[in-house]
Amino acid sequence: MREIKEYEYPHQKDKNELMSVILNSTSPIPESYKERSENCHIAEEIESSPVVQKFINWIEETTNTKLKDIWGVWYNDGGGIKWHTHKGDFRYSFAYYIQVPEGSSSIYFSEDPETTEPTFFYANQGICVVWDSDFPHCVPPSNHEGRCVLSGNLR
């Protein structure tokens, strides 16, 4: 199994402001995101927000990397993300759990989702999970209205 790292974000008090940035984003959702997400609001073009910039500064310093891209996801009831990888000129991907209501799905990882039993990590509020960007992962749909994450890729 590949290494998956977990970090506690020290500025969890910014939770409501981060959620507001994500929920109020009106940027168009790329078609590739629509294909793999169900019942989710995906927000791009959020990096100009000071509270998102504070997170970016923290993750770059904590992981000794540089941000490639970042987006926010608000999961409605029945929301989930299908199996996928992140491919491009970056090394790691991440998910920071801003809000995790009871009943939220874990994040699942598997080298080959069609043949290998997945390993899962519980979604814990305030935790940022970092993994190799080519590691297949998903979030099974569940009734977790209000789950909110920042996700992205690091070089």
mmCIF file with all atom_site columns, C-alpha atoms in Angstrom:
data_model
loop_
_atom_site.group_PDB
_atom_site.id
_atom_site.type_symbol
_atom_site.label_atom_id
_atom_site.label_alt_id
_atom_site.label_comp_id
_atom_site.label_asym_id
_atom_site.label_entity_id
_atom_site.label_seq_id
_atom_site.pdbx_PDB_ins_code
_atom_site.Cartn_x
_atom_site.Cartn_y
_atom_site.Cartn_z
_atom_site.occupancy
_atom_site.B_iso_or_equiv
_atom_site.pdbx_formal_charge
_atom_site.auth_seq_id
_atom_site.auth_comp_id
_atom_site.auth_asym_id
_atom_site.auth_atom_id
_atom_site.pdbx_PDB_model_num
ATOM 1   C CA . MET A 1 1   ? 0.000   0.000  0.000   1.00 0.00 ? 1   MET A CA 1
ATOM 2   C CA . ARG A 1 2   ? 1.210   3.469  -0.827  1.00 0.00 ? 2   ARG A CA 1
ATOM 3   C CA . GLU A 1 3   ? 1.737   6.041  1.873   1.00 0.00 ? 3   GLU A CA 1
ATOM 4   C CA . ILE A 1 4   ? -1.113  8.405  2.632   1.00 0.00 ? 4   ILE A CA 1
ATOM 5   C CA . LYS A 1 5   ? -0.261  11.285 4.948   1.00 0.00 ? 5   LYS A CA 1
ATOM 6   C CA . GLU A 1 6   ? -2.591  13.143 7.295   1.00 0.00 ? 6   GLU A CA 1
ATOM 7   C CA . TYR A 1 7   ? -2.060  16.646 8.653   1.00 0.00 ? 7   TYR A CA 1
ATOM 8   C CA . GLU A 1 8   ? -4.200  18.651 11.062  1.00 0.00 ? 8   GLU A CA 1
ATOM 9   C CA . TYR A 1 9   ? -4.976  22.117 9.728   1.00 0.00 ? 9   TYR A CA 1
ATOM 10  C CA . PRO A 1 10  ? -4.187  24.711 12.425  1.00 0.00 ? 10  PRO A CA 1
ATOM 11  C CA . HIS A 1 11  ? -6.753  27.289 11.215  1.00 0.00 ? 11  HIS A CA 1
ATOM 12  C CA . GLN A 1 12  ? -9.974  25.314 11.599  1.00 0.00 ? 12  GLN A CA 1
ATOM 13  C CA . LYS A 1 13  ? -11.653 28.468 12.913  1.00 0.00 ? 13  LYS A CA 1
ATOM 14  C CA . ASP A 1 14  ? -11.832 29.541 9.227   1.00 0.00 ? 14  ASP A CA 1
ATOM 15  C CA . LYS A 1 15  ? -14.361 26.760 8.544   1.00 0.00 ? 15  LYS A CA 1
ATOM 16  C CA . ASN A 1 16  ? -17.417 28.970 7.938   1.00 0.00 ? 16  ASN A CA 1
ATOM 17  C CA . GLU A 1 17  ? -15.518 31.410 5.741   1.00 0.00 ? 17  GLU A CA 1
ATOM 18  C CA . LEU A 1 18  ? -14.073 28.575 3.618   1.00 0.00 ? 18  LEU A CA 1
ATOM 19  C CA . MET A 1 19  ? -17.527 27.025 3.205   1.00 0.00 ? 19  MET A CA 1
ATOM 20  C CA . SER A 1 20  ? -18.940 30.411 2.168   1.00 0.00 ? 20  SER A CA 1
ATOM 21  C CA . VAL A 1 21  ? -16.251 30.812 -0.521  1.00 0.00 ? 21  VAL A CA 1
ATOM 22  C CA . ILE A 1 22  ? -17.105 27.366 -1.917  1.00 0.00 ? 22  ILE A CA 1
ATOM 23  C CA . LEU A 1 23  ? -20.892 27.728 -1.756  1.00 0.00 ? 23  LEU A CA 1
ATOM 24  C CA . ASN A 1 24  ? -20.876 31.222 -3.284  1.00 0.00 ? 24  ASN A CA 1
ATOM 25  C CA . SER A 1 25  ? -18.573 30.347 -6.176  1.00 0.00 ? 25  SER A CA 1
ATOM 26  C CA . THR A 1 26  ? -20.217 30.810 -9.554  1.00 0.00 ? 26  THR A CA 1
ATOM 27  C CA . SER A 1 27  ? -17.323 29.548 -11.668 1.00 0.00 ? 27  SER A CA 1
ATOM 28  C CA . PRO A 1 28  ? -18.417 27.077 -14.351 1.00 0.00 ? 28  PRO A CA 1
ATOM 29  C CA . ILE A 1 29  ? -17.854 23.409 -13.474 1.00 0.00 ? 29  ILE A CA 1
ATOM 30  C CA . PRO A 1 30  ? -15.553 21.634 -15.973 1.00 0.00 ? 30  PRO A CA 1
ATOM 31  C CA . GLU A 1 31  ? -17.198 18.785 -17.897 1.00 0.00 ? 31  GLU A CA 1
ATOM 32  C CA . SER A 1 32  ? -14.604 16.293 -16.570 1.00 0.00 ? 32  SER A CA 1
ATOM 33  C CA . TYR A 1 33  ? -15.749 17.058 -12.998 1.00 0.00 ? 33  TYR A CA 1
ATOM 34  C CA . LYS A 1 34  ? -19.425 16.643 -13.926 1.00 0.00 ? 34  LYS A CA 1
ATOM 35  C CA . GLU A 1 35  ? -18.685 13.178 -15.337 1.00 0.00 ? 35  GLU A CA 1
ATOM 36  C CA . ARG A 1 36  ? -17.218 11.852 -12.089 1.00 0.00 ? 36  ARG A CA 1
ATOM 37  C CA . SER A 1 37  ? -19.258 13.662 -9.441  1.00 0.00 ? 37  SER A CA 1
ATOM 38  C CA . GLU A 1 38  ? -22.815 13.114 -8.315  1.00 0.00 ? 38  GLU A CA 1
ATOM 39  C CA . ASN A 1 39  ? -24.929 15.642 -6.397  1.00 0.00 ? 39  ASN A CA 1
ATOM 40  C CA . CYS A 1 40  ? -21.966 17.924 -5.717  1.00 0.00 ? 40  CYS A CA 1
ATOM 41  C CA . HIS A 1 41  ? -21.318 21.641 -6.123  1.00 0.00 ? 41  HIS A CA 1
ATOM 42  C CA . ILE A 1 42  ? -17.735 22.086 -7.336  1.00 0.00 ? 42  ILE A CA 1
ATOM 43  C CA . ALA A 1 43  ? -16.090 25.495 -7.018  1.00 0.00 ? 43  ALA A CA 1
ATOM 44  C CA . GLU A 1 44  ? -13.031 26.572 -8.988  1.00 0.00 ? 44  GLU A CA 1
ATOM 45  C CA . GLU A 1 45  ? -11.296 29.932 -9.226  1.00 0.00 ? 45  GLU A CA 1
ATOM 46  C CA . ILE A 1 46  ? -11.285 30.292 -5.439  1.00 0.00 ? 46  ILE A CA 1
ATOM 47  C CA . GLU A 1 47  ? -7.564  30.855 -4.850  1.00 0.00 ? 47  GLU A CA 1
ATOM 48  C CA . SER A 1 48  ? -7.920  34.658 -4.772  1.00 0.00 ? 48  SER A CA 1
ATOM 49  C CA . SER A 1 49  ? -9.856  34.457 -1.504  1.00 0.00 ? 49  SER A CA 1
ATOM 50  C CA . PRO A 1 50  ? -7.645  35.417 1.478   1.00 0.00 ? 50  PRO A CA 1
ATOM 51  C CA . VAL A 1 51  ? -8.891  32.456 3.548   1.00 0.00 ? 51  VAL A CA 1
ATOM 52  C CA . VAL A 1 52  ? -8.089  30.023 0.709   1.00 0.00 ? 52  VAL A CA 1
ATOM 53  C CA . GLN A 1 53  ? -4.698  31.696 0.261   1.00 0.00 ? 53  GLN A CA 1
ATOM 54  C CA . LYS A 1 54  ? -4.005  31.094 3.966   1.00 0.00 ? 54  LYS A CA 1
ATOM 55  C CA . PHE A 1 55  ? -4.705  27.374 3.405   1.00 0.00 ? 55  PHE A CA 1
ATOM 56  C CA . ILE A 1 56  ? -2.478  27.334 0.297   1.00 0.00 ? 56  ILE A CA 1
ATOM 57  C CA . ASN A 1 57  ? 0.411   28.914 2.216   1.00 0.00 ? 57  ASN A CA 1
ATOM 58  C CA . TRP A 1 58  ? -0.010  26.327 4.989   1.00 0.00 ? 58  TRP A CA 1
ATOM 59  C CA . ILE A 1 59  ? -0.140  23.251 2.715   1.00 0.00 ? 59  ILE A CA 1
ATOM 60  C CA . GLU A 1 60  ? 2.843   24.395 0.645   1.00 0.00 ? 60  GLU A CA 1
ATOM 61  C CA . GLU A 1 61  ? 4.899   24.964 3.783   1.00 0.00 ? 61  GLU A CA 1
ATOM 62  C CA . THR A 1 62  ? 3.726   21.758 5.489   1.00 0.00 ? 62  THR A CA 1
ATOM 63  C CA . THR A 1 63  ? 4.381   19.486 2.484   1.00 0.00 ? 63  THR A CA 1
ATOM 64  C CA . ASN A 1 64  ? 7.348   21.396 0.997   1.00 0.00 ? 64  ASN A CA 1
ATOM 65  C CA . THR A 1 65  ? 5.539   21.557 -2.365  1.00 0.00 ? 65  THR A CA 1
ATOM 66  C CA . LYS A 1 66  ? 3.889   24.141 -4.610  1.00 0.00 ? 66  LYS A CA 1
ATOM 67  C CA . LEU A 1 67  ? 0.193   24.252 -5.427  1.00 0.00 ? 67  LEU A CA 1
ATOM 68  C CA . LYS A 1 68  ? -0.785  23.344 -8.983  1.00 0.00 ? 68  LYS A CA 1
ATOM 69  C CA . ASP A 1 69  ? -4.550  23.791 -8.605  1.00 0.00 ? 69  ASP A CA 1
ATOM 70  C CA . ILE A 1 70  ? -7.305  23.878 -5.994  1.00 0.00 ? 70  ILE A CA 1
ATOM 71  C CA . TRP A 1 71  ? -11.098 23.556 -5.920  1.00 0.00 ? 71  TRP A CA 1
ATOM 72  C CA . GLY A 1 72  ? -13.847 23.156 -3.371  1.00 0.00 ? 72  GLY A CA 1
ATOM 73  C CA . VAL A 1 73  ? -16.576 20.514 -3.199  1.00 0.00 ? 73  VAL A CA 1
ATOM 74  C CA . TRP A 1 74  ? -19.899 20.760 -1.353  1.00 0.00 ? 74  TRP A CA 1
ATOM 75  C CA . TYR A 1 75  ? -21.642 17.365 -1.180  1.00 0.00 ? 75  TYR A CA 1
ATOM 76  C CA . ASN A 1 76  ? -25.436 17.308 -1.196  1.00 0.00 ? 76  ASN A CA 1
ATOM 77  C CA . ASP A 1 77  ? -27.432 14.257 -0.044  1.00 0.00 ? 77  ASP A CA 1
ATOM 78  C CA . GLY A 1 78  ? -26.425 11.331 -2.231  1.00 0.00 ? 78  GLY A CA 1
ATOM 79  C CA . GLY A 1 79  ? -23.252 13.151 -3.229  1.00 0.00 ? 79  GLY A CA 1
ATOM 80  C CA . GLY A 1 80  ? -20.112 11.258 -4.139  1.00 0.00 ? 80  GLY A CA 1
ATOM 81  C CA . ILE A 1 81  ? -17.141 11.137 -6.475  1.00 0.00 ? 81  ILE A CA 1
ATOM 82  C CA . LYS A 1 82  ? -16.541 8.166  -8.795  1.00 0.00 ? 82  LYS A CA 1
ATOM 83  C CA . TRP A 1 83  ? -13.199 6.317  -9.050  1.00 0.00 ? 83  TRP A CA 1
ATOM 84  C CA . HIS A 1 84  ? -10.528 8.484  -10.671 1.00 0.00 ? 84  HIS A CA 1
ATOM 85  C CA . THR A 1 85  ? -6.901  9.606  -10.511 1.00 0.00 ? 85  THR A CA 1
ATOM 86  C CA . HIS A 1 86  ? -5.323  13.010 -10.976 1.00 0.00 ? 86  HIS A CA 1
ATOM 87  C CA . LYS A 1 87  ? -2.882  13.009 -13.879 1.00 0.00 ? 87  LYS A CA 1
ATOM 88  C CA . GLY A 1 88  ? -0.685  15.893 -14.899 1.00 0.00 ? 88  GLY A CA 1
ATOM 89  C CA . ASP A 1 89  ? 2.509   17.710 -14.065 1.00 0.00 ? 89  ASP A CA 1
ATOM 90  C CA . PHE A 1 90  ? 2.146   17.275 -10.308 1.00 0.00 ? 90  PHE A CA 1
ATOM 91  C CA . ARG A 1 91  ? 3.045   14.646 -7.732  1.00 0.00 ? 91  ARG A CA 1
ATOM 92  C CA . TYR A 1 92  ? 0.463   14.747 -4.931  1.00 0.00 ? 92  TYR A CA 1
ATOM 93  C CA . SER A 1 93  ? -3.243  15.317 -4.470  1.00 0.00 ? 93  SER A CA 1
ATOM 94  C CA . PHE A 1 94  ? -5.032  16.324 -1.290  1.00 0.00 ? 94  PHE A CA 1
ATOM 95  C CA . ALA A 1 95  ? -8.403  16.663 0.400   1.00 0.00 ? 95  ALA A CA 1
ATOM 96  C CA . TYR A 1 96  ? -8.908  18.975 3.373   1.00 0.00 ? 96  TYR A CA 1
ATOM 97  C CA . TYR A 1 97  ? -12.073 18.144 5.298   1.00 0.00 ? 97  TYR A CA 1
ATOM 98  C CA . ILE A 1 98  ? -13.629 21.490 6.226   1.00 0.00 ? 98  ILE A CA 1
ATOM 99  C CA . GLN A 1 99  ? -16.926 20.026 7.447   1.00 0.00 ? 99  GLN A CA 1
ATOM 100 C CA . VAL A 1 100 ? -17.801 16.360 7.924   1.00 0.00 ? 100 VAL A CA 1
ATOM 101 C CA . PRO A 1 101 ? -21.386 15.705 9.027   1.00 0.00 ? 101 PRO A CA 1
ATOM 102 C CA . GLU A 1 102 ? -22.314 12.395 10.642  1.00 0.00 ? 102 GLU A CA 1
ATOM 103 C CA . GLY A 1 103 ? -22.826 9.705  8.001   1.00 0.00 ? 103 GLY A CA 1
ATOM 104 C CA . SER A 1 104 ? -20.243 11.082 5.589   1.00 0.00 ? 104 SER A CA 1
ATOM 105 C CA . SER A 1 105 ? -18.465 8.536  3.425   1.00 0.00 ? 105 SER A CA 1
ATOM 106 C CA . SER A 1 106 ? -14.787 7.783  3.836   1.00 0.00 ? 106 SER A CA 1
ATOM 107 C CA . ILE A 1 107 ? -12.324 8.281  0.992   1.00 0.00 ? 107 ILE A CA 1
ATOM 108 C CA . TYR A 1 108 ? -11.437 4.961  -0.660  1.00 0.00 ? 108 TYR A CA 1
ATOM 109 C CA . PHE A 1 109 ? -8.116  4.092  -2.316  1.00 0.00 ? 109 PHE A CA 1
ATOM 110 C CA . SER A 1 110 ? -7.243  1.081  -4.502  1.00 0.00 ? 110 SER A CA 1
ATOM 111 C CA . GLU A 1 111 ? -4.411  0.312  -6.924  1.00 0.00 ? 111 GLU A CA 1
ATOM 112 C CA . ASP A 1 112 ? -7.002  -1.325 -9.194  1.00 0.00 ? 112 ASP A CA 1
ATOM 113 C CA . PRO A 1 113 ? -10.615 -0.675 -8.148  1.00 0.00 ? 113 PRO A CA 1
ATOM 114 C CA . GLU A 1 114 ? -11.920 -3.430 -10.435 1.00 0.00 ? 114 GLU A CA 1
ATOM 115 C CA . THR A 1 115 ? -9.801  -6.213 -8.891  1.00 0.00 ? 115 THR A CA 1
ATOM 116 C CA . THR A 1 116 ? -8.420  -5.047 -5.544  1.00 0.00 ? 116 THR A CA 1
ATOM 117 C CA . GLU A 1 117 ? -10.349 -4.509 -2.323  1.00 0.00 ? 117 GLU A CA 1
ATOM 118 C CA . PRO A 1 118 ? -10.137 -0.796 -1.451  1.00 0.00 ? 118 PRO A CA 1
ATOM 119 C CA . THR A 1 119 ? -8.601  0.675  1.671   1.00 0.00 ? 119 THR A CA 1
ATOM 120 C CA . PHE A 1 120 ? -10.405 3.598  3.221   1.00 0.00 ? 120 PHE A CA 1
ATOM 121 C CA . PHE A 1 121 ? -9.572  6.579  5.389   1.00 0.00 ? 121 PHE A CA 1
ATOM 122 C CA . TYR A 1 122 ? -12.269 8.105  7.541   1.00 0.00 ? 122 TYR A CA 1
ATOM 123 C CA . ALA A 1 123 ? -13.096 11.676 6.645   1.00 0.00 ? 123 ALA A CA 1
ATOM 124 C CA . ASN A 1 124 ? -12.210 13.610 9.785   1.00 0.00 ? 124 ASN A CA 1
ATOM 125 C CA . GLN A 1 125 ? -13.065 17.279 10.096  1.00 0.00 ? 125 GLN A CA 1
ATOM 126 C CA . GLY A 1 126 ? -9.973  19.484 10.261  1.00 0.00 ? 126 GLY A CA 1
ATOM 127 C CA . ILE A 1 127 ? -7.683  16.887 8.652   1.00 0.00 ? 127 ILE A CA 1
ATOM 128 C CA . CYS A 1 128 ? -5.915  17.211 5.309   1.00 0.00 ? 128 CYS A CA 1
ATOM 129 C CA . VAL A 1 129 ? -5.081  13.924 3.555   1.00 0.00 ? 129 VAL A CA 1
ATOM 130 C CA . VAL A 1 130 ? -2.239  13.885 0.971   1.00 0.00 ? 130 VAL A CA 1
ATOM 131 C CA . TRP A 1 131 ? -1.485  11.009 -1.442  1.00 0.00 ? 131 TRP A CA 1
ATOM 132 C CA . ASP A 1 132 ? 0.281   10.223 -4.742  1.00 0.00 ? 132 ASP A CA 1
ATOM 133 C CA . SER A 1 133 ? -1.850  11.853 -7.447  1.00 0.00 ? 133 SER A CA 1
ATOM 134 C CA . ASP A 1 134 ? -1.964  8.715  -9.604  1.00 0.00 ? 134 ASP A CA 1
ATOM 135 C CA . PHE A 1 135 ? -3.463  6.620  -6.755  1.00 0.00 ? 135 PHE A CA 1
ATOM 136 C CA . PRO A 1 136 ? -7.081  5.764  -7.708  1.00 0.00 ? 136 PRO A CA 1
ATOM 137 C CA . HIS A 1 137 ? -9.635  7.041  -5.180  1.00 0.00 ? 137 HIS A CA 1
ATOM 138 C CA . CYS A 1 138 ? -13.351 7.709  -4.765  1.00 0.00 ? 138 CYS A CA 1
ATOM 139 C CA . VAL A 1 139 ? -15.973 8.895  -2.292  1.00 0.00 ? 139 VAL A CA 1
ATOM 140 C CA . PRO A 1 140 ? -19.018 6.593  -2.317  1.00 0.00 ? 140 PRO A CA 1
ATOM 141 C CA . PRO A 1 141 ? -22.389 8.381  -2.347  1.00 0.00 ? 141 PRO A CA 1
ATOM 142 C CA . SER A 1 142 ? -24.123 8.704  1.006   1.00 0.00 ? 142 SER A CA 1
ATOM 143 C CA . ASN A 1 143 ? -26.536 10.983 2.780   1.00 0.00 ? 143 ASN A CA 1
ATOM 144 C CA . HIS A 1 144 ? -24.193 13.612 4.111   1.00 0.00 ? 144 HIS A CA 1
ATOM 145 C CA . GLU A 1 145 ? -25.693 16.979 3.243   1.00 0.00 ? 145 GLU A CA 1
ATOM 146 C CA . GLY A 1 146 ? -23.090 19.590 4.032   1.00 0.00 ? 146 GLY A CA 1
ATOM 147 C CA . ARG A 1 147 ? -19.832 17.675 3.664   1.00 0.00 ? 147 ARG A CA 1
ATOM 148 C CA . CYS A 1 148 ? -17.329 20.239 2.407   1.00 0.00 ? 148 CYS A CA 1
ATOM 149 C CA . VAL A 1 149 ? -13.730 19.832 1.260   1.00 0.00 ? 149 VAL A CA 1
ATOM 150 C CA . LEU A 1 150 ? -10.890 21.690 -0.400  1.00 0.00 ? 150 LEU A CA 1
ATOM 151 C CA . SER A 1 151 ? -9.088  19.478 -2.914  1.00 0.00 ? 151 SER A CA 1
ATOM 152 C CA . GLY A 1 152 ? -6.203  20.009 -5.246  1.00 0.00 ? 152 GLY A CA 1
ATOM 153 C CA . ASN A 1 153 ? -2.850  18.990 -6.629  1.00 0.00 ? 153 ASN A CA 1
ATOM 154 C CA . LEU A 1 154 ? 0.705   19.742 -5.548  1.00 0.00 ? 154 LEU A CA 1
ATOM 155 C CA . ARG A 1 155 ? 4.017   19.797 -7.454  1.00 0.00 ? 155 ARG A CA 1
#
